[in-house]
Amino acid sequence: QVGSTTSRSYIDPHTYEDPNQAVKEFAREIDASYITIEAIIGGGEFGDVCRGKLKVLGSPSVEVDVAIKTLKPGSSDKARNDFLTEASIMGQFEHPNVIFLQGVVTRSNPVMIITEYMENGSLDTFLRANDGKFQVLQLVGMLRGIASGMQYLSEMNYVHRDLAARNVLVNAQLVCKIADFGLSREIESTTEGAYTTRFSNFQGGKIPVRWTAPEAIAFRKFTSASDVWSFGIVVWEVMSYGERPYWNWSNQDVIKSIEKGYRLPAPMDCPETIYQLMLDCWQKERTHRPMFLSIVKTLDKLIRCPDTLRRIAQNSRPPPVNPYYVPVVFKCGSDWVSFHHE
Ligand SMILES: CCCCn1c(-c2ccccc2C)cn2c3c(=O)[nH]c(=O)n(C)c3nc12
């Protein structure tokens, strides 16, 4: 494309007959003897997430910190292919704000995906653990990194579909990186030339409603413009230090309120220019939303002229009582609901 800094598009691993072919092509095979698992630091859909060490090729006495996703033993071939699809996608990307893939272990068990180690973990938990502790300029710097990573992915014609603070990782230097490429997707250009996504194998058609654009919820139109909507929600999460978007509202109430034009209020102490950026990302009409390229430029300007961050959005009243709120005895524990009504 004109002005694109990347020369190629990402290739959906599902275009390969043999998914193992895609992994071989985009991910380096690492011998398990080069890996030392030190601790379990989380859990995922397919197994554990661990911290560990990787012997550096050529100088075995030198080791680097890595994060490791393991596939639980006894998984089906389909689970194995879905698990490794993420590595086939990540291995195609090279950007300071996209998590770096060191390689994979596929010739011994457990099967593993190895990445760089991000000392401060997931952005949402990191912010909740450091409520109020950062300067606005630091928060905006984090947002600039996320936007830059998303600009790169959109230039590669990769639609993420699950951008949320929980899927962004933070390193010791507070650099934020996009870190979740699990759901595979196919991009097909539609008549109007916009890229839309047809679901090749969306796990049971589940979507994270409160982070997802209305057109993607309503008729599965996932594009970089719907990723921009999600980015707006991430901006709100960051400026709120990890507050849950729409608090304890149900997913149905979120959908109804957005449809009626309701939008999240400005977080406490949020600069007016940053709140305006959120509102721009939450335009109902997706073609009216800014592109990631212009979002990066806007954030760069705000960082270069910190005075533009001094005016605080007039703080909204406490979260409005949700008109639809009916005390719910239990709350669905996950952000993922099926397309069918809960
Ligand atoms: C939102 C990502 C969840 C899985 N994951 C990954 C990761 C992400 C994708 C593929 C493979 C891996 C190991 C790195 N890290 C890290 C990390 O580097 N440092 C951490 O503290 N945590 C909690 C991580 N959690 C992960």
Coordinates of C-alpha atoms and ligand atoms in Angstrom, one line a residue:
Q1 CA 0.0 0.0 0.0
V2 CA 1.0 3.6 -0.4
G3 CA 3.0 4.9 2.5
S4 CA 3.1 1.5 4.2
T5 CA 6.4 0.9 6.0
T6 CA 6.0 -2.9 5.8
S7 CA 6.5 -4.6 2.5
R8 CA 4.2 -7.5 3.1
S9 CA 1.0 -8.7 4.6
Y10 CA 0.8 -11.3 7.4
I11 CA -0.1 -14.8 6.2
D12 CA -2.9 -16.6 8.0
P13 CA -1.4 -20.0 9.0
H14 CA -4.7 -21.6 8.0
T15 CA -3.9 -21.1 4.3
Y16 CA -1.4 -23.9 4.7
E17 CA -2.7 -27.4 4.3
D18 CA -0.3 -28.7 6.9
P19 CA -0.3 -26.3 9.9
N20 CA 3.0 -27.7 10.9
Q21 CA 4.4 -26.2 7.7
A22 CA 3.5 -22.7 8.9
V23 CA 5.2 -23.2 12.3
K24 CA 8.3 -24.5 10.5
E25 CA 8.3 -21.5 8.3
F26 CA 7.8 -18.7 10.9
A27 CA 9.1 -20.2 14.2
R28 CA 12.6 -21.4 15.1
E29 CA 12.6 -24.9 16.6
I30 CA 14.4 -24.8 19.9
D31 CA 15.8 -28.0 21.5
A32 CA 14.2 -28.6 24.9
S33 CA 17.7 -29.0 26.5
Y34 CA 18.2 -25.2 25.9
I35 CA 15.2 -24.4 28.1
T36 CA 15.0 -24.3 31.9
I37 CA 11.5 -23.7 33.4
E38 CA 11.8 -21.8 36.7
A39 CA 8.3 -21.0 37.9
I40 CA 4.6 -21.0 36.8
I41 CA 3.4 -17.4 36.5
G42 CA 0.0 -17.9 34.9
G43 CA -2.4 -20.2 33.2
G44 CA -3.9 -20.2 29.7
E45 CA -6.4 -21.9 27.6
F46 CA -4.0 -24.6 26.6
G47 CA -1.8 -25.0 29.7
D48 CA 0.6 -23.2 32.0
V49 CA 2.5 -19.9 31.4
C50 CA 6.0 -20.1 33.0
R51 CA 9.1 -18.0 33.5
G52 CA 12.4 -19.6 32.6
K53 CA 15.8 -19.4 30.9
L54 CA 16.9 -20.0 27.4
K55 CA 20.5 -20.8 26.6
V56 CA 21.8 -18.4 23.9
L57 CA 22.8 -20.2 20.7
G58 CA 26.5 -20.3 20.3
S59 CA 27.3 -19.3 23.9
P60 CA 25.6 -21.9 26.1
S61 CA 26.9 -20.3 29.3
V62 CA 24.8 -17.2 28.5
E63 CA 21.1 -17.4 29.3
V64 CA 18.2 -15.0 28.7
D65 CA 15.0 -14.7 30.6
V66 CA 12.0 -16.0 28.7
A67 CA 8.3 -16.6 29.1
I68 CA 7.0 -20.1 28.2
K69 CA 3.5 -21.3 27.2
T70 CA 3.2 -25.0 27.5
L71 CA 0.6 -27.2 25.9
K72 CA -0.9 -29.6 28.4
P73 CA 0.2 -33.2 27.7
G74 CA -2.5 -35.4 26.1
S75 CA -3.9 -32.5 24.0
S76 CA -5.6 -33.4 20.7
D77 CA -3.9 -32.7 17.4
K78 CA -6.4 -29.9 16.8
A79 CA -5.6 -28.3 20.2
R80 CA -1.9 -28.6 19.3
N81 CA -2.4 -26.9 15.9
D82 CA -4.5 -24.2 17.4
F83 CA -1.9 -23.7 20.1
L84 CA 1.0 -23.4 17.6
T85 CA -1.0 -21.2 15.3
E86 CA -0.2 -18.3 17.7
A87 CA 3.5 -18.9 17.1
S88 CA 3.1 -19.0 13.3
I89 CA 1.4 -15.6 13.6
M90 CA 3.8 -14.0 16.1
G91 CA 6.8 -15.3 14.2
Q92 CA 5.8 -13.0 11.2
F93 CA 6.0 -9.8 13.3
E94 CA 9.0 -7.7 14.2
H95 CA 8.2 -4.5 16.1
P96 CA 9.3 -3.0 19.5
N97 CA 5.6 -3.0 20.7
V98 CA 4.8 -6.6 19.6
I99 CA 6.0 -9.4 21.8
F100 CA 9.1 -11.2 20.4
L101 CA 8.9 -14.9 19.6
Q102 CA 12.1 -16.7 20.6
G103 CA 10.9 -20.0 19.1
V104 CA 9.0 -23.2 19.7
V105 CA 9.6 -26.7 21.1
T106 CA 7.5 -29.1 19.0
R107 CA 9.7 -32.2 18.7
S108 CA 9.4 -33.2 22.4
N109 CA 6.8 -32.9 25.1
P110 CA 5.5 -30.6 26.4
V111 CA 5.1 -28.5 23.3
M112 CA 6.1 -24.9 24.1
I113 CA 6.0 -21.4 22.8
I114 CA 9.0 -19.3 24.0
T115 CA 8.9 -15.5 24.1
E116 CA 10.9 -12.6 25.5
Y117 CA 10.3 -12.1 29.2
M118 CA 8.2 -9.1 30.3
E119 CA 9.1 -8.3 33.9
N120 CA 6.0 -6.4 34.8
G121 CA 3.4 -8.8 33.4
S122 CA 0.0 -8.0 32.1
L123 CA -0.9 -4.3 31.8
D124 CA -4.3 -4.6 33.7
T125 CA -2.8 -6.4 36.8
F126 CA 0.2 -4.1 36.7
L127 CA -1.9 -0.9 36.8
R128 CA -4.2 -2.3 39.5
A129 CA -1.1 -3.0 41.6
N130 CA 0.2 0.5 41.0
D131 CA -3.0 2.6 41.3
G132 CA -2.2 6.3 41.1
K133 CA 1.5 5.8 41.0
F134 CA 2.4 7.0 37.5
Q135 CA 2.6 10.5 36.0
V136 CA 0.1 11.2 33.2
L137 CA 3.1 11.4 30.8
Q138 CA 4.1 7.8 31.7
L139 CA 0.6 6.5 31.1
V140 CA 0.4 8.3 27.7
G141 CA 3.8 6.9 26.8
M142 CA 2.4 3.4 27.4
L143 CA -0.6 4.2 25.2
R144 CA 1.7 5.5 22.5
G145 CA 3.5 2.1 22.5
I146 CA 0.3 0.1 22.2
A147 CA -0.9 2.4 19.4
S148 CA 2.4 2.0 17.6
G149 CA 2.2 -1.8 17.8
M150 CA -1.4 -1.7 16.6
Q151 CA -0.4 0.6 13.7
Y152 CA 2.2 -1.9 12.6
L153 CA -0.2 -4.9 12.9
S154 CA -2.9 -3.0 10.9
E155 CA -0.3 -2.2 8.2
M156 CA 0.4 -6.0 8.1
N157 CA -3.4 -6.4 7.5
Y158 CA -3.6 -8.2 10.8
V159 CA -6.9 -7.7 12.7
H160 CA -6.4 -8.5 16.4
R161 CA -10.1 -8.7 17.6
D162 CA -9.1 -9.1 21.2
L163 CA -7.2 -5.9 22.1
A164 CA -7.6 -5.3 25.9
A165 CA -5.2 -4.4 28.7
R166 CA -5.1 -8.0 29.8
N167 CA -3.5 -8.9 26.4
V168 CA -0.8 -6.2 26.7
L169 CA 2.5 -7.0 28.5
V170 CA 4.8 -4.5 30.2
N171 CA 8.6 -4.9 30.6
A172 CA 11.0 -3.4 33.2
Q173 CA 11.3 -0.2 31.1
L174 CA 7.5 0.2 31.1
V175 CA 7.4 -0.6 27.4
C176 CA 4.1 -2.1 26.4
K177 CA 3.8 -4.9 23.8
I178 CA 0.8 -6.6 22.2
A179 CA 0.9 -10.2 23.3
D180 CA -2.1 -12.3 22.3
F181 CA -2.5 -13.8 18.9
G182 CA -4.4 -16.9 19.7
L183 CA -7.7 -16.5 17.7
S184 CA -6.9 -17.2 14.1
R185 CA -8.7 -15.2 11.5
E186 CA -8.8 -14.8 7.7
I187 CA -8.8 -11.4 6.1
E188 CA -10.6 -11.0 2.9
S189 CA -10.9 -7.7 1.1
T190 CA -14.6 -6.7 0.7
T191 CA -16.1 -4.8 -2.2
E192 CA -15.6 -1.4 -0.4
G193 CA -12.0 -2.4 0.0
A194 CA -12.1 -2.3 3.8
Y195 CA -10.6 -5.4 5.3
T196 CA -13.1 -7.5 7.1
T197 CA -12.7 -10.8 8.9
R198 CA -14.5 -14.0 8.2
F199 CA -14.2 -16.4 11.1
S200 CA -12.2 -19.4 10.2
N201 CA -12.3 -20.9 13.7
F202 CA -13.4 -18.5 16.3
Q203 CA -13.6 -20.6 19.4
G204 CA -17.4 -21.1 19.6
G205 CA -18.0 -17.6 18.3
K206 CA -17.2 -15.9 21.6
I207 CA -16.3 -12.3 21.8
P208 CA -15.2 -9.9 24.7
V209 CA -18.3 -7.7 24.4
R210 CA -17.2 -4.7 26.5
W211 CA -14.1 -4.3 24.4
T212 CA -15.7 -4.9 21.0
A213 CA -17.1 -2.4 18.5
P214 CA -20.9 -2.5 17.9
E215 CA -20.6 -3.6 14.2
A216 CA -18.4 -6.5 15.2
I217 CA -20.9 -7.6 17.9
A218 CA -23.9 -7.1 15.6
F219 CA -22.6 -8.7 12.4
R220 CA -19.1 -9.9 13.1
K221 CA -17.5 -7.1 11.0
F222 CA -14.0 -7.1 12.6
T223 CA -11.6 -4.7 10.9
S224 CA -8.8 -2.4 12.0
A225 CA -11.5 0.1 12.7
S226 CA -13.1 -2.2 15.3
D227 CA -9.6 -2.7 16.8
V228 CA -9.5 1.1 17.1
W229 CA -12.7 0.9 19.2
S230 CA -11.0 -1.6 21.4
F231 CA -7.9 0.6 21.7
G232 CA -10.3 3.4 23.0
I233 CA -11.4 1.0 25.8
V234 CA -7.7 0.2 26.5
V235 CA -7.1 4.0 26.9
W236 CA -9.9 4.1 29.4
E237 CA -8.5 1.1 31.2
V238 CA -5.1 2.7 31.5
M239 CA -6.3 6.1 32.6
S240 CA -8.5 4.3 35.2
Y241 CA -5.5 2.2 36.4
G242 CA -7.2 -1.1 35.4
E243 CA -10.8 -0.4 36.3
R244 CA -13.2 -2.8 34.6
P245 CA -15.0 -1.2 31.6
Y246 CA -18.7 -0.6 32.5
W247 CA -18.0 -1.9 36.0
N248 CA -20.3 -4.7 36.9
W249 CA -22.9 -4.0 34.2
S250 CA -24.1 -7.1 32.2
N251 CA -22.9 -7.5 28.6
Q252 CA -26.5 -7.0 27.4
D253 CA -26.7 -3.7 29.3
V254 CA -23.4 -2.6 27.8
I255 CA -24.7 -3.3 24.3
K256 CA -28.0 -1.5 24.9
S257 CA -26.3 1.5 26.4
I258 CA -23.8 1.9 23.6
E259 CA -26.6 1.6 21.1
K260 CA -28.4 4.4 22.8
G261 CA -25.3 6.6 22.5
Y262 CA -24.0 6.1 26.1
R263 CA -20.2 6.2 26.4
L264 CA -17.9 5.6 29.3
P265 CA -17.2 8.8 31.4
A266 CA -13.8 10.4 31.7
P267 CA -11.7 8.6 34.3
M268 CA -10.5 10.7 37.3
D269 CA -7.8 13.2 36.5
C270 CA -7.9 12.2 32.8
P271 CA -6.6 15.0 30.4
E272 CA -9.4 16.4 28.2
T273 CA -7.3 15.6 25.1
I274 CA -7.0 11.9 26.1
Y275 CA -10.8 11.6 26.8
Q276 CA -11.5 13.2 23.4
L277 CA -9.3 10.5 21.8
M278 CA -11.4 7.8 23.5
L279 CA -14.6 9.4 22.2
D280 CA -13.1 9.6 18.7
C281 CA -12.3 5.8 18.9
W282 CA -15.9 5.1 20.0
Q283 CA -17.6 6.8 17.0
K284 CA -20.6 4.6 16.0
E285 CA -19.7 5.0 12.3
R286 CA -16.5 3.0 12.0
T287 CA -15.2 5.1 9.0
H288 CA -15.3 8.2 11.3
R289 CA -12.9 6.7 13.8
P290 CA -9.2 7.7 13.6
M291 CA -6.7 5.2 12.0
F292 CA -3.9 4.0 14.3
L293 CA -1.4 6.1 12.3
S294 CA -3.1 9.3 13.3
I295 CA -3.6 8.0 16.9
V296 CA 0.2 7.6 17.2
K297 CA 0.8 11.1 15.8
T298 CA -1.8 12.6 18.2
L299 CA -0.1 10.9 21.2
D300 CA 3.3 11.9 20.0
K301 CA 2.2 15.6 19.9
L302 CA 0.7 15.3 23.4
I303 CA 4.0 13.8 24.7
R304 CA 6.1 16.5 23.0
C305 CA 3.9 19.3 24.4
P306 CA 3.0 18.1 27.9
D307 CA 1.0 21.4 28.5
T308 CA -1.7 19.9 26.3
L309 CA -2.2 17.2 29.0
R310 CA -2.7 19.7 31.8
R311 CA -6.4 20.4 31.2
I312 CA -8.4 17.7 33.0
A313 CA -11.7 16.5 31.6
Q314 CA -14.3 17.7 34.0
N315 CA -14.7 14.7 36.1
S316 CA -18.0 12.9 35.6
R317 CA -20.4 12.3 38.5
P318 CA -19.9 8.9 40.1
P319 CA -20.7 6.1 37.7
P320 CA -24.3 6.6 36.7
V321 CA -26.8 4.2 38.2
N322 CA -27.2 1.8 35.3
P323 CA -30.9 2.2 34.4
Y324 CA -31.1 -1.4 33.4
Y325 CA -29.3 -2.6 36.5
V326 CA -31.2 -5.5 38.1
P327 CA -29.2 -7.1 41.0
V328 CA -27.8 -10.3 39.5
V329 CA -27.3 -13.2 42.0
F330 CA -24.3 -14.4 40.1
K331 CA -22.1 -12.8 37.4
C332 CA -20.6 -14.7 34.5
G333 CA -17.0 -14.9 35.4
S334 CA -15.5 -14.3 32.0
D335 CA -15.5 -11.5 29.5
W336 CA -16.4 -14.0 26.9
V337 CA -20.0 -14.7 26.0
S338 CA -21.4 -16.6 23.0
F339 CA -23.2 -14.8 20.2
H340 CA -26.3 -16.5 21.4
H341 CA -27.9 -14.8 24.4
E342 CA -26.3 -15.7 27.7
Ligands
LIG1 C1 -1.1 -12.1 27.6 C2 -0.1 -13.1 27.4 C3 -0.2 -14.3 28.3 C4 0.9 -15.3 28.1 N1 2.2 -14.8 28.2 C5 3.2 -14.7 27.2 C6 3.0 -15.4 25.9 C7 2.1 -14.8 25.0 C8 1.9 -15.4 23.7 C9 2.7 -16.5 23.4 C10 3.6 -17.1 24.3 C11 3.7 -16.5 25.6 C12 4.7 -17.2 26.5 C13 4.3 -14.1 27.7 N2 4.0 -13.7 29.0 C14 4.4 -13.1 30.1 C15 5.7 -12.4 30.5 O1 6.6 -12.3 29.7 N3 5.7 -11.9 31.8 C16 4.7 -12.1 32.7 O2 4.9 -11.6 33.9 N4 3.5 -12.7 32.3 C17 2.4 -12.8 33.3 C18 3.4 -13.2 31.1 N5 2.3 -13.8 30.5 C19 2.7 -14.1 29.3

